[in-house]
Amino acid sequence: MEVTDILLDLVSIPSVSPMSNAPVIEYARRHLAGWKVKLYPYRDAAGVEKINLVATTKPGVAELAFVCHTDTVPHDRAWTEAVRPVIRGGKLYGRGSCDVKGFLACVLAAVAKVEAEKPLAIVLTADEEVGCVGAKFLARKKVLRAKHMVIGEPTGLRPVSAGKGYALAEIIVRGKEAHSAFPARGRSAIYDAARVVTMLERVAKKLEARKNRAFDPPFTTLNVGLIHGGTAKNIVAGECRITVEWRPVPGQRGDWTAELIREALDGLRVDATLDVKRVDPAFEPSATRNLATMMESISGRRATTVSFGTEAAHLSGLTSEVIVFGPGDMTVAHKSGEFVPVKALNECVEYLVELIQLADSG
Ligand SMILES: [Zn+2]
């Protein structure tokens, strides 16, 4: 089957994170005749069944493992091509075409083209878009051991050898409600929150000073994405909530930023608490560069780094070396009109075939 036909099929199977990914797993399974398939199902917080799949050609340590998530982000209802994919002007449009069913289609097309002698593995995960839930589950269970691992994400067919981490927190600022005609009887949580936001801007500057030149931007970024406070125009605000995220560069503890914020909060003399909701580790560069070098020479593109989170940070414990790689551009993913160039799909299949052959001879 052509890679585009596989991808048209895959995009036609809706698999937005809250839905069960079972139909995608079932579809992939039909392409893996002769592989030993193990399923690792679990129920998500809403009770929906999610399935992780680990397929291998031979027992023992896999020479090369391909990892791909099966869920997608939601799509606008008005975007009718989201699950009715089309090819137009050399691009295949549809939800997940780029992130990341395109890579899955390439893997399925590539393994059908080669008779691999050495042990290969394919790992399909659930719930990547909602916090790498499936990958964390598989990492905890240590479901496989692989020498080299390629995790699919749209990287424009450039091997990626390191990535930033991700952390999310909420700062709750408490004041005292009062009638707005008598502000002195209360304390405005919004005024205090403004001080906190100004402080966060200073923390962001501090983070900027610690450079890691492998990244663009070359430091841990911080963003105040949401602020919500007060109940009415004539009430002194009693509470204000600030949502803040940061993306730590490798080599820096993910909770270092939290420590900086806490210290700074202590100095502000406002009633505020920091509630860290999530700290995902950075994707640290592997000790070896064999796989990255192989992919550099196959693709003719230099290895790079990314500022978005991937499953690599969670799965690196299962392998000696991991890279992130795939067709398409992350900047067109996660929005209406998502697409992947057909040329990139065909190139990716060629590269993966070559990589499998190299793993076989190596
Ligand atoms: Zn993705």
PDB file of C-alpha atoms in Angstrom, residues 7-13 80-87 92-95 97:
ATOM      1  CA  LEU A   7      -2.414   8.029   5.844  1.00  0.00           C
ATOM      2  CA  LEU A   8      -5.791   8.776   4.219  1.00  0.00           C
ATOM      3  CA  ASP A   9      -7.169   5.748   6.090  1.00  0.00           C
ATOM      4  CA  LEU A  10      -5.563   6.776   9.384  1.00  0.00           C
ATOM      5  CA  VAL A  11      -6.832  10.372   9.252  1.00  0.00           C
ATOM      6  CA  SER A  12     -10.347   9.054   8.470  1.00  0.00           C
ATOM      7  CA  ILE A  13     -10.330   7.263  11.844  1.00  0.00           C
ATOM      8  CA  THR A  80     -14.774  19.453   7.385  1.00  0.00           C
ATOM      9  CA  GLU A  81     -11.537  17.982   6.040  1.00  0.00           C
ATOM     10  CA  ALA A  82     -10.358  17.162   9.576  1.00  0.00           C
ATOM     11  CA  VAL A  83     -11.525  13.540   9.306  1.00  0.00           C
ATOM     12  CA  ARG A  84     -12.277  13.592   5.560  1.00  0.00           C
ATOM     13  CA  PRO A  85      -8.713  13.973   4.374  1.00  0.00           C
ATOM     14  CA  VAL A  86      -7.828  15.220   0.893  1.00  0.00           C
ATOM     15  CA  ILE A  87      -4.694  15.573  -1.172  1.00  0.00           C
ATOM     16  CA  LEU A  92      -2.370  15.856   2.476  1.00  0.00           C
ATOM     17  CA  TYR A  93      -4.808  17.775   4.697  1.00  0.00           C
ATOM     18  CA  GLY A  94      -6.537  16.434   7.812  1.00  0.00           C
ATOM     19  CA  ARG A  95      -6.322  16.298  11.601  1.00  0.00           C
ATOM     20  CA  SER A  97      -1.820  14.264   9.061  1.00  0.00           C
TER      21      SER A  97
END
